[in-house]
Every structure is written in C-alpha cells, then in structure tokens.
Short mmCIF file of N, CA, C and O in Angstrom, two decimals:
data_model
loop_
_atom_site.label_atom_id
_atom_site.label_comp_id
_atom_site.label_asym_id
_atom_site.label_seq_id
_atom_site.Cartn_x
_atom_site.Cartn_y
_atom_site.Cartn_z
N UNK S 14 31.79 8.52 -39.90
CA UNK S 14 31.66 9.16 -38.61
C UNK S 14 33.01 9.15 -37.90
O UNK S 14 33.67 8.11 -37.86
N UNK S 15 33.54 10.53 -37.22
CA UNK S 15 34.51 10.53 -36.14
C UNK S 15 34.13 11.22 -35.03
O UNK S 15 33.55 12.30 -34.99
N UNK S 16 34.79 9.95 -33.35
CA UNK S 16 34.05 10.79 -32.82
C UNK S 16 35.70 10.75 -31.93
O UNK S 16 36.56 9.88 -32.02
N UNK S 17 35.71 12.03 -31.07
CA UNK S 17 36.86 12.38 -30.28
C UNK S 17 36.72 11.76 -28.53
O UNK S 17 35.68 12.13 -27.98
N UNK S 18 37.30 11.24 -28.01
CA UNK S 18 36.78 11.29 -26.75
C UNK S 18 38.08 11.45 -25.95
O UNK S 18 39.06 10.79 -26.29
N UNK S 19 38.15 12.38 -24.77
CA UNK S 19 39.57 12.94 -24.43
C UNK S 19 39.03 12.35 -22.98
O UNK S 19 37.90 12.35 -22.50
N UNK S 20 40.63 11.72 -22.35
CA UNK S 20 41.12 11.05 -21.27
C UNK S 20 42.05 11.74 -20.74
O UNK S 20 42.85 12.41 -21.40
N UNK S 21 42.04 11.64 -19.40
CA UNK S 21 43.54 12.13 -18.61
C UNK S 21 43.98 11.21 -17.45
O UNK S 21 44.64 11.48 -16.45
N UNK S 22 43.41 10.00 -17.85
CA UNK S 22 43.86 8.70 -17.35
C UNK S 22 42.94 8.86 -15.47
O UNK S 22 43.40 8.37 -14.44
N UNK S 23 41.95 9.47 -15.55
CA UNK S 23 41.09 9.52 -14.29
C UNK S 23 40.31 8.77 -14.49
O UNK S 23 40.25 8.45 -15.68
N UNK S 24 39.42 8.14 -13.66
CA UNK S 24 38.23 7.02 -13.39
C UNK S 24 37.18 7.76 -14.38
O UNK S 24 36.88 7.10 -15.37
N UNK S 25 36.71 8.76 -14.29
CA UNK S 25 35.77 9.52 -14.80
C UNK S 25 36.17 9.95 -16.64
O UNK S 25 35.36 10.36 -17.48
N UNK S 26 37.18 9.77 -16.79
CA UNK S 26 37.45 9.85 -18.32
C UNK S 26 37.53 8.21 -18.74
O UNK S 26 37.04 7.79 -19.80
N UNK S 27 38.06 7.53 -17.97
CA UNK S 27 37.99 6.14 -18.14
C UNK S 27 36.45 5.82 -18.76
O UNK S 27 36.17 5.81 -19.96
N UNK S 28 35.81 5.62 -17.97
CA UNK S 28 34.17 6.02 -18.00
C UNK S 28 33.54 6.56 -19.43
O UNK S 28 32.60 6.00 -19.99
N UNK S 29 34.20 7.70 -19.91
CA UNK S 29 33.94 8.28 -20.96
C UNK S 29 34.61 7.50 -22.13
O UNK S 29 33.90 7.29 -23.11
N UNK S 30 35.91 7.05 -22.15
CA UNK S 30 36.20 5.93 -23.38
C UNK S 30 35.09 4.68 -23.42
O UNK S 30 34.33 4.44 -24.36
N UNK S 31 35.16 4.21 -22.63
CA UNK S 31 34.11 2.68 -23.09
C UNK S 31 33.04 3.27 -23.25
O UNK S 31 32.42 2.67 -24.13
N UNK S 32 32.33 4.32 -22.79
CA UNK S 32 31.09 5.14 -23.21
C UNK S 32 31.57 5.34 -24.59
O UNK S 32 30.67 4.91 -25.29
N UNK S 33 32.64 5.82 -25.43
CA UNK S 33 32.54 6.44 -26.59
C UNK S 33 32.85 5.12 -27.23
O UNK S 33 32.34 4.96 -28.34
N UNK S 34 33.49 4.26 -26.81
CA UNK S 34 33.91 2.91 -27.47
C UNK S 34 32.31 2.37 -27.94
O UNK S 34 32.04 1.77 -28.98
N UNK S 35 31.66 2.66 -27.19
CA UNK S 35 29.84 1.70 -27.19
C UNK S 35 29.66 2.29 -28.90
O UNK S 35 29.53 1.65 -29.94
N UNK S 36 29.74 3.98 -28.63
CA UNK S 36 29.10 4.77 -29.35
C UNK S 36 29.61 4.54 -30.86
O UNK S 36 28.93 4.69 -31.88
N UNK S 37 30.92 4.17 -30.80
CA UNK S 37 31.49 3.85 -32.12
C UNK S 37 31.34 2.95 -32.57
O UNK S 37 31.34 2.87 -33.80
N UNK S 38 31.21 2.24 -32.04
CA UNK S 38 31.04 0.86 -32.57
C UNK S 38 29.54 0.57 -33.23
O UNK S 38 29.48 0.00 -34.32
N UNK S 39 28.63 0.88 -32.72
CA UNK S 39 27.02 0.82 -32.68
C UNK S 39 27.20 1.96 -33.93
O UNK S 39 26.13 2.26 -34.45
N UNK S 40 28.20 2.53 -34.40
CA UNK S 40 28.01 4.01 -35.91
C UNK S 40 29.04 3.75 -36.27
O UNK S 40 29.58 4.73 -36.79
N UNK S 41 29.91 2.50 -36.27
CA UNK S 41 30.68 1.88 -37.39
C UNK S 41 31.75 3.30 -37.40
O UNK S 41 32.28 3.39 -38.51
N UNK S 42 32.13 4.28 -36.54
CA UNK S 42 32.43 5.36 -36.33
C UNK S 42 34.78 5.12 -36.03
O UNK S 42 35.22 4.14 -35.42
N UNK S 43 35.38 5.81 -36.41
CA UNK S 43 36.61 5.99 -36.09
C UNK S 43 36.62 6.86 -34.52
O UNK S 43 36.27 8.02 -34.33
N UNK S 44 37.01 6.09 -33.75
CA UNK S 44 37.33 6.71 -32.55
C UNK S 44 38.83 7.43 -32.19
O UNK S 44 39.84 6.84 -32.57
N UNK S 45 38.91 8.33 -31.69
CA UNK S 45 40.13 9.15 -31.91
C UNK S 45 39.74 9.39 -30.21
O UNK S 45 38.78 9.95 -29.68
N UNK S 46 41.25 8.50 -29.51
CA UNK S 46 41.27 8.53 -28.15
C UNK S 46 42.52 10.38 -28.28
O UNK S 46 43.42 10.55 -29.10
N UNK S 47 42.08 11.35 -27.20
CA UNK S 47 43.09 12.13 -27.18
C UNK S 47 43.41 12.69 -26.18
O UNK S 47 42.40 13.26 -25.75
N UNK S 48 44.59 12.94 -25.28
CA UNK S 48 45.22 13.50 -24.09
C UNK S 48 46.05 14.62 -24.18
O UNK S 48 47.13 14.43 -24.73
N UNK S 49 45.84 15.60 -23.81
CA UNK S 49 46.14 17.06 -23.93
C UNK S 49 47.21 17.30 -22.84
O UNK S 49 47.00 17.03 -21.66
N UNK S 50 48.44 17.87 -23.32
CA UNK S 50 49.86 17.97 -22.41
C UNK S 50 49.52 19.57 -21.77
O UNK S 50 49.09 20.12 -22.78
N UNK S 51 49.48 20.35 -20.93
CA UNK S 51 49.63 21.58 -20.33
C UNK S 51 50.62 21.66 -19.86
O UNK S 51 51.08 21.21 -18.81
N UNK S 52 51.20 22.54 -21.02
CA UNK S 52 52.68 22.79 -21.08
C UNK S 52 53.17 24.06 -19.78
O UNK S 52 52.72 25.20 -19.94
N UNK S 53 53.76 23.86 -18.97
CA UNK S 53 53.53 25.01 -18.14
C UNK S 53 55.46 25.18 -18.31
O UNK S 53 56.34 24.32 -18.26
N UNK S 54 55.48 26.07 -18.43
CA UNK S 54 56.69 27.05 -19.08
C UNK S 54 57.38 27.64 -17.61
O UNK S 54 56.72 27.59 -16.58
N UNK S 55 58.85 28.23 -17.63
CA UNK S 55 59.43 29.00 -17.02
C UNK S 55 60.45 29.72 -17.60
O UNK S 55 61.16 29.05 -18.35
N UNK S 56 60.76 30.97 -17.48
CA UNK S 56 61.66 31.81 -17.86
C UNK S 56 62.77 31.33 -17.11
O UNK S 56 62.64 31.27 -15.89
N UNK S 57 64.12 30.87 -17.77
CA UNK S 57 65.26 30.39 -16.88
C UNK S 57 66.44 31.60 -18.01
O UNK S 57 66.38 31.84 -19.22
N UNK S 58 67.35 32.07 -16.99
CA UNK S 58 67.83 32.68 -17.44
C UNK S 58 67.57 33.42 -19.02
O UNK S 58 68.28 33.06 -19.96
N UNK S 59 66.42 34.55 -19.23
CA UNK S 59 66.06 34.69 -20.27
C UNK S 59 65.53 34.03 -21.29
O UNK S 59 65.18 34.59 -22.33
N UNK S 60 65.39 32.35 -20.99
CA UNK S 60 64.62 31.51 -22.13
C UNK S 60 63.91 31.20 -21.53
O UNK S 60 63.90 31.50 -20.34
N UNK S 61 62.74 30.28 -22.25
CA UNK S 61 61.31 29.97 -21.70
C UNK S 61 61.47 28.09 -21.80
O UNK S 61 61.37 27.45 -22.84
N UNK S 62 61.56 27.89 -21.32
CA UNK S 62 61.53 26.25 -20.83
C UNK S 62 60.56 25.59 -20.50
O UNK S 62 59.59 25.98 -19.85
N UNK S 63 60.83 24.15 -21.10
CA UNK S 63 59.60 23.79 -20.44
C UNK S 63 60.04 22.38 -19.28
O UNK S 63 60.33 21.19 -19.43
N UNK S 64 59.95 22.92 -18.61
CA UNK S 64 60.43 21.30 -17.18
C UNK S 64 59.92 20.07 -17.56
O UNK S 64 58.72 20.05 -17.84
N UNK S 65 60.61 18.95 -17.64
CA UNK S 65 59.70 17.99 -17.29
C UNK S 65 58.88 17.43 -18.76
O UNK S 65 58.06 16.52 -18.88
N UNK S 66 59.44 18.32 -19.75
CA UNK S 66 58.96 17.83 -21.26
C UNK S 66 58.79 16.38 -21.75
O UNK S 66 57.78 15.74 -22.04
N UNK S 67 59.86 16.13 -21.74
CA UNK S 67 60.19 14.74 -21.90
C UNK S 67 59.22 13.72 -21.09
O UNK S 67 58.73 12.79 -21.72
N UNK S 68 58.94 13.86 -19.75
CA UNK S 68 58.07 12.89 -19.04
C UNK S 68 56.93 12.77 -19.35
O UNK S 68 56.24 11.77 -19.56
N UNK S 69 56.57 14.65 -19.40
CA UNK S 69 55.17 14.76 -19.66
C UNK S 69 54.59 13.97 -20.79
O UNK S 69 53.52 13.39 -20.96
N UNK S 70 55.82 14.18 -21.64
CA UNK S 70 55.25 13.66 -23.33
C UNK S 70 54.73 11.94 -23.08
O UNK S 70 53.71 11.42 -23.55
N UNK S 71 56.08 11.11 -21.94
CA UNK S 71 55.69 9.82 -21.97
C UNK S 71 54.49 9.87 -21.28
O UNK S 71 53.49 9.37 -21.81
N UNK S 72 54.44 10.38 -20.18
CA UNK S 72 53.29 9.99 -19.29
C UNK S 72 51.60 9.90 -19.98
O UNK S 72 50.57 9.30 -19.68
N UNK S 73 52.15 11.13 -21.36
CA UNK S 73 50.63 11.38 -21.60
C UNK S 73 50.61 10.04 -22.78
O UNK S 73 49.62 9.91 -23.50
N UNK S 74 51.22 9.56 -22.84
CA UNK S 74 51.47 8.47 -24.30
C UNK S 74 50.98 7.44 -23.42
O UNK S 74 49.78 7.25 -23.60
N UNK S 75 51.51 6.68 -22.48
CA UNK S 75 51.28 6.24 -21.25
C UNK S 75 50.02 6.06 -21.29
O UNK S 75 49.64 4.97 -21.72
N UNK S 76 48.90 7.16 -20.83
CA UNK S 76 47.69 7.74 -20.51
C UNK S 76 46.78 7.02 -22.01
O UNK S 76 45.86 6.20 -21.93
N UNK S 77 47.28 7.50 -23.12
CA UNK S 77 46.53 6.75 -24.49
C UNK S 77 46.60 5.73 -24.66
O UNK S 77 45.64 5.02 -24.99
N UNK S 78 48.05 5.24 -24.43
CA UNK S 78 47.80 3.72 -24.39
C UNK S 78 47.14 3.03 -23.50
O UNK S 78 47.06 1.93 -24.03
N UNK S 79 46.75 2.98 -22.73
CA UNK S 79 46.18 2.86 -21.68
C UNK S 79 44.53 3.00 -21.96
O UNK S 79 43.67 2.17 -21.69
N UNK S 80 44.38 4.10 -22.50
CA UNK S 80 42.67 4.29 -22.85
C UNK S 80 42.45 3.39 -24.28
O UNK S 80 41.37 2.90 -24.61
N UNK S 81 43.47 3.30 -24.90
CA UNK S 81 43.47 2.49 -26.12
C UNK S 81 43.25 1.07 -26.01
O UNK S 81 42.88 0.37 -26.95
N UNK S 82 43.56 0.60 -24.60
CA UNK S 82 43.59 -0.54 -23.96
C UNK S 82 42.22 -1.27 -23.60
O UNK S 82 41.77 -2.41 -23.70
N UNK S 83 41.78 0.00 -23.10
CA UNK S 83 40.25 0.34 -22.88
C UNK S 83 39.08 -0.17 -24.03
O UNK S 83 38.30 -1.12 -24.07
N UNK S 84 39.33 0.73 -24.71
CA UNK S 84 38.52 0.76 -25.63
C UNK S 84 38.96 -0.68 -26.20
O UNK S 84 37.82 -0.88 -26.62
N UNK S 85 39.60 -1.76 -26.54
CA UNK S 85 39.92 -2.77 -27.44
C UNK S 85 39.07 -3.70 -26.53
O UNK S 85 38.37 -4.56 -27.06
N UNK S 86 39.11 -3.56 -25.13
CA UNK S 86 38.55 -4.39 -24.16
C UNK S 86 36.65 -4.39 -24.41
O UNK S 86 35.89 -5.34 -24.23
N UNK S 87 36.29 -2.94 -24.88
CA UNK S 87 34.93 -3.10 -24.90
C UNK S 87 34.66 -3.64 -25.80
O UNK S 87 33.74 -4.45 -25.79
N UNK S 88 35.47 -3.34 -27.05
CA UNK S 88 35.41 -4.20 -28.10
C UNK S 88 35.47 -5.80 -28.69
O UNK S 88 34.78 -6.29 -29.59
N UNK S 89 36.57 -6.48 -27.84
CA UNK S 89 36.58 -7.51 -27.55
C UNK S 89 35.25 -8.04 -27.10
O UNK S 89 34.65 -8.81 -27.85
N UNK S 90 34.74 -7.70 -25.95
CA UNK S 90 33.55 -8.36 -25.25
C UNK S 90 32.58 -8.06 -25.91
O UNK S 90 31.50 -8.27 -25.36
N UNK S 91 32.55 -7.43 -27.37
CA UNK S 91 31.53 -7.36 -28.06
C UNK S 91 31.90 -8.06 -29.13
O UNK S 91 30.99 -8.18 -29.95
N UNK S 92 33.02 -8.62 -29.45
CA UNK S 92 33.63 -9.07 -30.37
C UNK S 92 33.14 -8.61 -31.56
O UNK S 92 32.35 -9.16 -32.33
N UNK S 93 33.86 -7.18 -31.64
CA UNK S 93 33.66 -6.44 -33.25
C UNK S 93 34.56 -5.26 -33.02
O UNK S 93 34.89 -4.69 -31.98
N UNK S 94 34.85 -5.08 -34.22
CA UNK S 94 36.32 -4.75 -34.13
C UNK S 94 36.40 -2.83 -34.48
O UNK S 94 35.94 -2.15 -35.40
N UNK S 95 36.93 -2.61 -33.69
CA UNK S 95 37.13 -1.02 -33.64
C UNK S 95 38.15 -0.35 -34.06
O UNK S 95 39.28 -0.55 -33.64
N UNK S 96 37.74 0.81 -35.23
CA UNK S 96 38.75 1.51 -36.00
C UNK S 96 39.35 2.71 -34.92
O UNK S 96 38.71 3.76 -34.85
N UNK S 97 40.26 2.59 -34.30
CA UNK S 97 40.88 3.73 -32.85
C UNK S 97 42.01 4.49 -33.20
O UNK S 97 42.80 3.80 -33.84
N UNK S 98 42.29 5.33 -33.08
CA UNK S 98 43.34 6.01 -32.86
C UNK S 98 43.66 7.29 -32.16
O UNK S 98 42.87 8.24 -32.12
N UNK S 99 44.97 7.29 -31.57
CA UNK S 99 45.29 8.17 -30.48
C UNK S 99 46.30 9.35 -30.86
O UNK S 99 47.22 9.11 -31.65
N UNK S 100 46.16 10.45 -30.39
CA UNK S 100 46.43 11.67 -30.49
C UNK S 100 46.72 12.68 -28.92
O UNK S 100 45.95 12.88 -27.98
N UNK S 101 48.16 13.19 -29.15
CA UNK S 101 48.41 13.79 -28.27
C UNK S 101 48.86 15.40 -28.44
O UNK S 101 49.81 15.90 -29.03
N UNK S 102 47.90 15.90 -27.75
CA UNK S 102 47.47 17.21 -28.14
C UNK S 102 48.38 18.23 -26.79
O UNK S 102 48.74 17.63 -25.78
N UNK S 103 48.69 19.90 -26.93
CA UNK S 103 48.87 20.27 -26.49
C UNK S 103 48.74 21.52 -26.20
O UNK S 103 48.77 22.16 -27.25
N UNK S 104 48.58 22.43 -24.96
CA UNK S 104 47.74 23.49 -24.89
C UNK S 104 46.82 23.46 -23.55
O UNK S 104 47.05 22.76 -22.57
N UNK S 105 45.71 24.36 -23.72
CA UNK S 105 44.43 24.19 -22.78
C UNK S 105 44.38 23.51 -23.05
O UNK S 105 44.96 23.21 -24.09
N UNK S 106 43.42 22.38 -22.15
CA UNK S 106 42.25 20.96 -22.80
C UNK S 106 41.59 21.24 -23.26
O UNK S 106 41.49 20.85 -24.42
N UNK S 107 40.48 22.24 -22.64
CA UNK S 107 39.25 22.56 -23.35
C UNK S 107 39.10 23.01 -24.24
O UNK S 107 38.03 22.86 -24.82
N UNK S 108 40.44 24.05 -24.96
CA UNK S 108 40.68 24.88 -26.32
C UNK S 108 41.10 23.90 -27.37
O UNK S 108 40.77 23.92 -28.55
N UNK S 109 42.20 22.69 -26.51
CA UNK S 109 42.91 21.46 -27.60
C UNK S 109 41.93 20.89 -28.02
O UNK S 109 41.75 20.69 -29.23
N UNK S 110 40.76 20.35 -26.70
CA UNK S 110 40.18 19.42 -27.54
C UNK S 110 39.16 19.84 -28.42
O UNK S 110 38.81 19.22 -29.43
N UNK S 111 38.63 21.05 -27.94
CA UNK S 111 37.32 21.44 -29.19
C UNK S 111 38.04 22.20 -30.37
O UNK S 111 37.16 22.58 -31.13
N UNK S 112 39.23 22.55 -30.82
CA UNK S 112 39.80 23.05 -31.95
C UNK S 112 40.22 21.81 -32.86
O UNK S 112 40.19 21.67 -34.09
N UNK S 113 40.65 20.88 -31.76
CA UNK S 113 41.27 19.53 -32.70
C UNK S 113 39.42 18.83 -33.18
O UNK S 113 39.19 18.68 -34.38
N UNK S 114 38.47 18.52 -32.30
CA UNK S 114 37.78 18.20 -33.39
C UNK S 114 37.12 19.04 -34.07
O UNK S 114 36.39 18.60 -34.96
N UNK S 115 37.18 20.13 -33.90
CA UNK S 115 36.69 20.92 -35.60
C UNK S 115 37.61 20.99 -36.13
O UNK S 115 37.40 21.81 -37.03
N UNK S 116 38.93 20.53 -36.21
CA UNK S 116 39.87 20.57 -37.57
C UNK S 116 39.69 19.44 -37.50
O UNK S 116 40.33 19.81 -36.52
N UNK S 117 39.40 17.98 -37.49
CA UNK S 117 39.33 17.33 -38.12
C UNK S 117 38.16 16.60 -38.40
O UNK S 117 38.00 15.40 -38.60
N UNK S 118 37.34 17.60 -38.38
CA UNK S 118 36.08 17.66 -38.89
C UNK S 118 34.96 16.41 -38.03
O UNK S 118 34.17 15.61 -38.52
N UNK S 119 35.34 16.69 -36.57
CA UNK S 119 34.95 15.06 -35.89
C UNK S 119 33.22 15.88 -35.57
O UNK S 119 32.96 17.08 -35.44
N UNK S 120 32.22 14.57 -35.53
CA UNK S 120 30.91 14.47 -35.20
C UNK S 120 30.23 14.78 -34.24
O UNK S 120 29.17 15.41 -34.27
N UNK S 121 30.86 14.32 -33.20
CA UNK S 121 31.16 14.41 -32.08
C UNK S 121 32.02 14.24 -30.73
O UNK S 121 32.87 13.38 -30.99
N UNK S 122 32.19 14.74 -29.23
CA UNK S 122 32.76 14.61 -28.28
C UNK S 122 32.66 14.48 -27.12
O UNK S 122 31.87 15.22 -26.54
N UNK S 123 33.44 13.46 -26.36
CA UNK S 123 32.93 12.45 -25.45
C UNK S 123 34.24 12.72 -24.73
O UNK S 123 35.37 12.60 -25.22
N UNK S 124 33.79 13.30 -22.89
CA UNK S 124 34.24 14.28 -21.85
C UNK S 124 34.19 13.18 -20.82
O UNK S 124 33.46 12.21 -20.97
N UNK S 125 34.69 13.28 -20.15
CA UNK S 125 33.89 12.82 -18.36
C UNK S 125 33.65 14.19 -17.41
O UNK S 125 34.18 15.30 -17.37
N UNK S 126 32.62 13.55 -16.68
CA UNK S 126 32.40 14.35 -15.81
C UNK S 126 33.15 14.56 -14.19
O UNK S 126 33.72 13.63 -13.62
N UNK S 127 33.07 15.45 -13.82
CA UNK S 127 34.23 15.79 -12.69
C UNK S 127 33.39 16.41 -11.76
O UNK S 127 32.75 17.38 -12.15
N UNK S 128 33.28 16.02 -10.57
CA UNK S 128 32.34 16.43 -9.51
C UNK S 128 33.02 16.91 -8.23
O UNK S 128 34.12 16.42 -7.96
N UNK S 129 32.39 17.95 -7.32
CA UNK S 129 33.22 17.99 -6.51
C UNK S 129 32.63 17.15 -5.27
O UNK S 129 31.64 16.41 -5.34
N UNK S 130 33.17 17.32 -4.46
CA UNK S 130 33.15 16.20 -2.87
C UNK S 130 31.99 15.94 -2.59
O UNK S 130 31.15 16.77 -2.92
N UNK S 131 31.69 15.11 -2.10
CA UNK S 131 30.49 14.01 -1.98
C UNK S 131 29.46 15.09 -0.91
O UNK S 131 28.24 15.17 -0.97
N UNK S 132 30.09 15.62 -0.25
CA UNK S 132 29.47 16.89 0.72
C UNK S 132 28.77 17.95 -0.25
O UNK S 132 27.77 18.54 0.17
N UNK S 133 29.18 18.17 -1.30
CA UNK S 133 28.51 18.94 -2.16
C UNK S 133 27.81 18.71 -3.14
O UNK S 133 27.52 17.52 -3.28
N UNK S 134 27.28 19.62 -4.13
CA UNK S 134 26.52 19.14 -5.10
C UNK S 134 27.24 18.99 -6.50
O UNK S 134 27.45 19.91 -7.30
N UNK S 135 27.52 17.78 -6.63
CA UNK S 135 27.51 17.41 -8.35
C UNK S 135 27.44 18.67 -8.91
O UNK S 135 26.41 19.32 -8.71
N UNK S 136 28.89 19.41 -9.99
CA UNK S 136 28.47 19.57 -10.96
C UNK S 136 29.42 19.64 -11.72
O UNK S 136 30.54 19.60 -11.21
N UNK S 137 29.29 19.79 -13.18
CA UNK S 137 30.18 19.67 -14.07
C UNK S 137 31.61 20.67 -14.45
O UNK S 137 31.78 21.88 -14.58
N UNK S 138 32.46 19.53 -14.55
CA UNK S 138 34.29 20.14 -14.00
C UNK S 138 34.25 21.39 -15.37
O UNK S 138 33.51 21.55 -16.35
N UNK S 139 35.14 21.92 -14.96
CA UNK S 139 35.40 23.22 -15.71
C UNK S 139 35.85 22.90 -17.15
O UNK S 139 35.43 23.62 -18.06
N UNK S 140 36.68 21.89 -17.41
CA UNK S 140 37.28 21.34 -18.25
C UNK S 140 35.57 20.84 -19.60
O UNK S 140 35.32 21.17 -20.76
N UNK S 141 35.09 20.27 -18.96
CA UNK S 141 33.84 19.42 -19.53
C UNK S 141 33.25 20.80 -19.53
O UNK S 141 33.24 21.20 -20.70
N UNK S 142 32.74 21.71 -18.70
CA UNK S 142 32.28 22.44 -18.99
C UNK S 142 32.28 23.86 -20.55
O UNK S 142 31.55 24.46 -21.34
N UNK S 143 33.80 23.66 -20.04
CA UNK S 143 34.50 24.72 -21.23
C UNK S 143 34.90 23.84 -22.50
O UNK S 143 35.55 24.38 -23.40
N UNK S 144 34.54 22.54 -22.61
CA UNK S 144 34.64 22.08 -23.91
C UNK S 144 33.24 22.20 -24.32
O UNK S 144 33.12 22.52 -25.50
N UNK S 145 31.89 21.99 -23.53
CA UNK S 145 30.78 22.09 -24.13
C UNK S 145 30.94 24.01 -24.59
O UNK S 145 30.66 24.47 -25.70
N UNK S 146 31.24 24.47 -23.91
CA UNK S 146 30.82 26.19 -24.14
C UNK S 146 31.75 26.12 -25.52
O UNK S 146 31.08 26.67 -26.39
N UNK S 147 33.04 25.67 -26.07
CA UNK S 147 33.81 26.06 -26.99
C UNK S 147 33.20 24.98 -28.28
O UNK S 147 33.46 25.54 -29.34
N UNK S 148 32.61 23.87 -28.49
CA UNK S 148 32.99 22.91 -29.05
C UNK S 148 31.39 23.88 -30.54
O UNK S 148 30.42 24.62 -30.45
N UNK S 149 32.14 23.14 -31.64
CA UNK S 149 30.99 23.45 -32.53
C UNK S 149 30.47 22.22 -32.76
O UNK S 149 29.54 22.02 -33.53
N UNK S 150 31.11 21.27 -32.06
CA UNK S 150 30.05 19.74 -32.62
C UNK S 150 29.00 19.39 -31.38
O UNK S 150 29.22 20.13 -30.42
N UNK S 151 27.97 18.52 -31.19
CA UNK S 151 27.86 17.44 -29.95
C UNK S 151 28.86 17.49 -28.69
O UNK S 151 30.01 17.16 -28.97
N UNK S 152 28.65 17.79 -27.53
CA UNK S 152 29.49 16.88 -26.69
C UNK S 152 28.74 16.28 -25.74
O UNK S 152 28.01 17.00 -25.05
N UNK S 153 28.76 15.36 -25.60
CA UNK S 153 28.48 14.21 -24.28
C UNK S 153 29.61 14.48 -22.89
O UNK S 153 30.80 14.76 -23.05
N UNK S 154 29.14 14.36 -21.98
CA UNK S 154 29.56 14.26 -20.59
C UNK S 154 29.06 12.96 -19.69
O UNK S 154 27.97 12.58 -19.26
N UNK S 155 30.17 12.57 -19.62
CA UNK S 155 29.87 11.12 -18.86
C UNK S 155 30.35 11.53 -17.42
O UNK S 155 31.13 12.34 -16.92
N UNK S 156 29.21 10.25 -16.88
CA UNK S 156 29.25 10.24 -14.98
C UNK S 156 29.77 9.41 -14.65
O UNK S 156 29.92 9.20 -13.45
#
C-alpha cells in the first residue's frame, strides 16, 4: 500500500498528516508526505523567471520536514515504526498532487480541509476540492 498525503505546512494539513500517519500504519502502508511549489513566473527583459526560486525550494523542504516530523511523532506514541517519505512537487497542487499519485501508482489521498470564516458556512477549499474532482484514487479530506 501507498498512500500520498499533501501539506502546506497549515494547521489543517497538519491535521491531515497524523490522520494519514494513523492510516499507514494500521495498512503497514508507505506514506509519501508531499508539498507542491507554485511556481509563479515573470517575463524580465524577454526571459521568464522565476523570483524567489531558491527560497521557495527551501521553504517547501522546510514544510516536509516538518510534516515528516509529524508523522514520526504519531508513530513514536504508537511505538511502531513508519515507512515515510517526502516529495517535492511542482505546478498546480491539485493537478501535482493527483498526477503524482497516479504515477506512482498510490492507493490513496489524504487533503485537509480549508474552511472559510467562522461567520460562514464550512466548506471544502478549492484545492481539496479540485484534488477530489481530478484524483483517480480515494481521497480523504480532513477537518
């Protein structure tokens, strides 16, 4: 079993790793933590650039390690040991992450959920949304 679960270092993706950490562990499953860079480009004198490359790349490495951190912690307190690994993807999110797990043939995928203001009604972020509409596997959405 592989299952994907994508972070962008928010409370609500947080949420979704130890949710997918449970899930792997309980299906003896390879967890594949992954954070998606949105490369946003500018034309500078006739070339296309990308600003800020370099940071982005750490920040999002940053962001995995960090969820990787996560996940060892749920593991620990269950004391059993989790096969993890992290991947940094780039593109849309919702296109990165449901193309990356059907190429690598993952089981399923594990989102957080994104709500808007407490004044309104709960509902599911565009991102979570457009990975369930694109994905050919399972996806879970965590609260």
């Amino acid at each position: 079993m592989h299952y994907v679960v994508a972070t962008d270092g928010s409370a609500e993706s947080d949420e979704a790793v130890r949710y997918a950490t449970r899930q792997a562990l309980d299906s003896d499953a390879l967890l594949e933590i992954v954070h998606v860079l949105t490369p946003r480009t500018e034309l500078v004198e006739g070339e296309i650039v990308m600003p800020g490359g370099e940071a982005a790349v750490e920040h999002g490495q940053r962001t995995l390690e960090r969820a990787r951190s996560l996940a060892a912690d749920v593991a620990t307190d269950r004391q059993e040991e989790l096969r993890v690994e992290t991947e940094l993807l780039a593109g849309r999110p919702a296109e990165a992450i449901a193309d990356h797990a059907e190429s690598t043939a993952a089981d399923a995928i594990y989102v957080g959920h994104r709500g808007l203001s407490s004044e309104r009604e709960q509902v599911v972020g565009s991102v979570a949304k457009s990975v369930v509409d694109r994905a050919t596997v399972p996806v879970t959405i965590i609260r």
